[in-house]
Coordinates of C-alpha atoms in Angstrom, one line a residue:
M1 CA -0.1 0.1 -0.2
K2 CA 2.7 2.1 0.4
I3 CA 4.6 2.0 -2.8
R4 CA 1.1 2.3 -4.3
L5 CA 0.5 5.5 -2.6
Q6 CA 3.8 7.3 -2.6
G7 CA 5.7 5.1 -5.4
T8 CA 9.8 5.0 -4.9
P9 CA 12.5 7.1 -5.0
G10 CA 13.1 8.7 -8.6
T11 CA 8.6 9.0 -8.7
V12 CA 6.3 11.2 -8.7
D13 CA 4.8 12.6 -5.2
A14 CA 1.2 12.2 -5.4
S15 CA 0.5 15.1 -2.9
S16 CA 2.8 17.3 -4.7
A17 CA 3.5 16.7 -8.3
H18 CA 7.0 17.1 -8.3
P19 CA 9.4 14.4 -9.0
V20 CA 11.7 13.0 -6.4
H21 CA 15.3 12.1 -7.8
S22 CA 17.3 9.5 -6.8
A23 CA 20.7 7.9 -8.5
D24 CA 20.4 4.5 -6.9
A25 CA 16.8 3.6 -6.9
P26 CA 16.8 0.1 -8.9
Q27 CA 13.1 0.0 -9.7
D28 CA 11.1 3.2 -10.1
I29 CA 7.7 2.8 -9.8
E30 CA 5.5 5.5 -10.2
V31 CA 2.6 7.0 -8.4
N32 CA -0.7 6.8 -10.5
P33 CA -3.4 9.0 -8.7
E34 CA -6.4 6.6 -10.3
A35 CA -4.7 3.4 -8.5
V36 CA -3.9 6.0 -5.5
F37 CA -7.8 7.7 -5.9
Q38 CA -9.1 3.2 -6.0
L39 CA -6.5 1.7 -3.4
L40 CA -7.6 4.9 -0.9
T41 CA -11.8 4.4 -1.5
N42 CA -11.2 1.0 -1.0
I43 CA -9.7 1.7 2.6
L44 CA -12.4 3.2 3.5
N45 CA -14.8 0.8 2.4
E46 CA -13.0 -1.4 4.4
D47 CA -12.8 0.7 7.5
L48 CA -8.8 0.1 7.6
L49 CA -8.0 3.5 9.1
Y50 CA -10.0 2.2 12.3
A51 CA -8.7 -0.8 12.2
L52 CA -5.3 0.3 11.7
A53 CA -5.9 2.9 14.5
V54 CA -7.1 0.8 17.2
N55 CA -4.7 -1.7 16.2
I56 CA -1.3 0.2 15.8
H57 CA 0.0 -0.8 18.9
K58 CA -0.2 -4.5 17.7
L59 CA 2.0 -3.7 14.8
P60 CA 6.1 -4.5 14.5
F61 CA 7.9 -1.2 14.6
E62 CA 8.2 -1.0 10.5
S63 CA 5.0 -1.5 10.0
R64 CA 4.1 0.8 12.3
K65 CA 5.9 3.4 10.5
D66 CA 4.4 1.9 7.3
A67 CA 0.7 2.9 8.8
Q68 CA 1.8 6.5 10.1
V69 CA 3.2 7.2 5.7
I70 CA 0.0 5.5 4.7
F71 CA -2.4 8.0 7.2
S72 CA -0.6 10.5 6.3
T73 CA -0.8 10.6 2.6
A74 CA -3.9 9.4 2.7
F75 CA -4.8 12.9 5.0
R76 CA -3.3 14.8 1.7
Y77 CA -4.3 12.9 -1.6
K78 CA -7.1 15.2 -2.8
P79 CA -8.3 13.2 -5.9
A80 CA -9.1 15.8 -9.3
G81 CA -12.0 18.6 -9.3
Q82 CA -12.3 17.9 -5.0
A83 CA -11.4 21.2 -2.4
N84 CA -10.9 18.6 0.3
P85 CA -9.2 15.1 0.4
Q86 CA -11.6 11.8 0.0
V87 CA -10.1 10.7 3.8
L88 CA -11.3 14.0 5.9
E89 CA -14.5 14.4 4.4
H90 CA -15.1 10.9 5.5
V91 CA -13.2 10.6 9.0
V92 CA -15.3 13.9 9.3
A93 CA -18.9 12.3 8.5
Y94 CA -18.5 8.6 8.9
R95 CA -15.4 8.1 11.1
P96 CA -14.6 10.5 13.8
D97 CA -13.8 7.4 16.2
I98 CA -10.9 7.2 14.0
I99 CA -8.9 10.3 15.2
I100 CA -10.3 9.4 18.8
A101 CA -8.4 6.0 18.9
L102 CA -5.2 7.6 17.5
C103 CA -5.7 10.3 20.4
R104 CA -5.8 7.0 22.8
G105 CA -2.6 5.7 20.8
Y106 CA -0.7 7.9 23.4
D107 CA -1.7 5.6 26.5
R108 CA 1.0 2.9 25.1
R109 CA 3.9 3.7 24.3
E110 CA 4.2 1.5 21.2
S111 CA 1.9 3.4 19.4
A112 CA 2.3 7.2 20.8
M113 CA 4.9 8.4 18.5
P114 CA 3.3 6.8 15.2
C115 CA -0.2 8.1 16.4
G116 CA 1.4 11.3 17.1
G117 CA 2.7 12.1 13.4
I118 CA -0.7 11.3 12.1
L119 CA -2.1 13.5 14.1
R120 CA -0.3 16.2 13.2
E121 CA -0.9 16.0 9.4
A122 CA -4.4 15.4 10.4
L123 CA -5.0 18.3 13.0
K124 CA -4.0 20.9 9.4
F125 CA -7.8 20.3 9.0
D126 CA -9.9 22.8 11.0
A127 CA -12.8 20.0 11.1
I128 CA -9.7 17.5 12.8
A129 CA -9.6 19.7 15.1
A130 CA -12.8 20.7 16.0
L131 CA -13.7 17.1 16.3
L132 CA -11.1 16.8 18.8
L133 CA -12.0 20.0 20.9
Y134 CA -15.7 19.2 21.2
D135 CA -15.2 15.4 21.4
E136 CA -17.8 14.6 24.2
P137 CA -19.2 11.3 25.6
M138 CA -22.9 11.3 24.8
E139 CA -25.5 9.1 26.8
D140 CA -26.2 6.8 23.7
G141 CA -23.0 6.0 22.8
Q142 CA -22.8 8.1 19.9
T143 CA -20.5 10.2 19.0
L144 CA -21.4 14.1 18.8
D145 CA -22.6 15.2 15.3
L146 CA -19.9 18.4 14.4
G147 CA -23.2 19.9 13.1
S148 CA -24.6 20.4 17.1
V149 CA -22.3 21.5 18.8
N150 CA -22.5 24.7 21.2
P151 CA -19.2 26.7 21.2
D152 CA -20.5 29.0 23.6
L153 CA -21.4 26.4 26.1
P154 CA -18.2 25.0 27.9
A155 CA -16.9 21.6 27.7
S156 CA -17.4 19.1 30.2
G157 CA -14.1 17.8 30.5
N158 CA -14.5 14.1 29.5
G159 CA -13.4 15.1 25.9
V160 CA -10.4 12.6 24.7
F161 CA -8.3 16.0 24.1
W162 CA -8.6 16.9 27.7
K163 CA -7.2 13.5 28.7
F164 CA -4.1 15.3 27.4
F165 CA -3.9 17.8 30.6
C166 CA -4.6 14.8 33.2
V167 CA -1.9 13.3 35.7
D168 CA -2.1 9.8 36.7

């Protein structure tokens, strides 16, 4: 997946469309925007990002780094003609618990660093920052709809964002 999303040295980076050069790359694999779009669509359809976010601590070290690359590339990739990345829209509308799971990745030392890298990329978008800031536990167990947030009401302090400030 990582190679399909990023290619190999000496190919074009899907997020910037600028060539990356490497003199000793034995076999260059170019990024195909249609293949990237199809792979990201399949990743979203199979709910792979959520599975990776929840289980990232179980992966070996190199695989955690690869998962971070997959997430970061996914958050940067904008299909032609769209204003926002496909993954951003999916996470905000259908799977905000991916961001919550990444925040909970700080609970384990194995996953803190890759989760932090992914969150740094995701938090470049205001919608993700709002999702994190306004996360509040609901009585019915559902996630909060960002459209119904009243920023004038004080937060309860029970959301995932506030857990970063708790000292155990």
